[in-house]
Amino acid sequence: MPTQLEEAKNNNLTALMKRIAADEQVKPRQILKNLKAGTVVIPLNKNHKIKKPCGIGLGLRTKVNANIGTSTDKCRLEDELKKLGAAIIYGADTVMDLSVGPQPRLVRKEILKHSTVPVGTVPIYEVAVKAEIRRKDILGFNAQDIFETLEDQARDGVDFFTIHAGVTKKSLEALKKKRRLLGIVSRGGAILAGWIRRHNKENPFYEDFDRILDIAYEYDVTLSLGDALRPGSVLDATDKAQISELEILGELAERAKKRHVQVIIEGPGHVPLDQIQKNISLEKKICRGAPFYILGPLVTDVASGWDHINGAIGGALAASFGADFLCYVTPSEHLRHPDIEDVKTGVIASRIAAHAADIVKNPRVALRWDRDMSVARKKRDWQAQIKLSIDPDKAKRYRKTSQPHLSDVCTMCGEYCSIKLMEGCI
Ligand code: SF4
């Protein structure tokens, strides 16, 4: 069965393309054209049936991903399934299972079974977990272990893979020369860098990229080319190591598209506000418009406990400049494994960022929501305002405590309610 990209190249408008077009209120031919150009992807494995597939990329609503999954310390499957439910309810368009706890396959299969949205993974995590279980050594794996895991995950229905193919012997040498404040902060990147050094071999994701393309093509898994060398400090942003890796990802993206494999590019990380626009335009230029999946970006290093706001500031700006896909950041970033409340808060913060960007990217569609809210505010229609809120539960709770003004104004201005005072005046 052809991939969605192959169908687009053959000018076949599939039912999935039509469905995405209807959801996004764009013409189906636009989806086909952008899929063909590689500026839009539809991450959906041939073996995965879900209620809410989505398109990511040019001309489409900015999408939000929520990371869930077990850690070595917190590994209850029920908790991760609850987080999955919360992430979807509060508006995540995709989820990634980043499990590194025991029984990674069981967790992944359960998440795949229960998710109504596309599911991504970082396969090197499972490779490392299996190596730890079998050989008591996280780095005790070989290339064959990697490809077996990729095949397993693709067969099970994973919709997109993060592939850390940009960390190579050469890029590690370059990184050694240019002393960074925070080295490698990507977990997958660190595993592969350790493996390359230990075994003195080239990264199998890079060296055997064609083998990965074979697997991705067979199941129509979208490749998310990971930025193993992303900056983990605003002081390391946009450095040579980051840009050299981006150039490698650009070349690999072209190879993927030629093989009819859909591809997105992952991006930083920690980036000061004044470098965000440059980062987006570099990606779009080097990777020929491939959808850009931003991990934040966090615009300062000091927001511990409030990194969801930090990420939303960077994400809103990045998306307004053309980033297509925001990976959420929770308040627990850098501090602990997120709980359900952290997941909810992180998703909502990213959704606000995404919508703020969509107002400038696609006002025709995005502004309808804001217009409806403004009309409800003008009418002081509290029920409608609560319903239209990004977090209706919280809005309802706050409104309920607006005592004693529960009728036609609120306790912010009370009798001085400007909206009420102006009623009938203009
Ligand atoms: S009281 Fe003030 S804050 Fe409340 S609805 Fe009126 S204008 Fe808005």
Short mmCIF file of C-alpha atoms and ligand atoms in Angstrom, two decimals, residues 380 382 409-414 416-420, ligand 1:
data_model
loop_
_atom_site.label_atom_id
_atom_site.label_comp_id
_atom_site.label_asym_id
_atom_site.label_seq_id
_atom_site.Cartn_x
_atom_site.Cartn_y
_atom_site.Cartn_z
CA ARG A 380 -21.87 39.34 29.89
CA TRP A 382 -21.15 33.89 31.59
CA VAL A 409 -20.93 41.69 36.42
CA CYS A 410 -17.94 40.22 38.24
CA THR A 411 -15.94 41.21 41.32
CA MET A 412 -13.09 42.67 39.28
CA CYS A 413 -14.87 46.03 38.80
CA GLY A 414 -18.25 45.37 40.41
CA TYR A 416 -17.81 50.03 37.86
CA CYS A 417 -18.08 47.31 35.18
CA SER A 418 -17.06 49.19 32.06
CA ILE A 419 -18.93 46.83 29.75
CA LYS A 420 -22.18 47.42 31.66
S1 SF4 B 1 -16.74 43.74 36.06
FE1 SF4 B 1 -14.89 44.38 34.93
S2 SF4 B 1 -13.81 42.44 34.56
FE2 SF4 B 1 -15.90 41.91 35.18
S3 SF4 B 1 -17.06 41.75 33.31
FE3 SF4 B 1 -17.30 43.86 33.91
S4 SF4 B 1 -15.61 44.93 32.89
FE4 SF4 B 1 -15.14 42.78 32.79
#
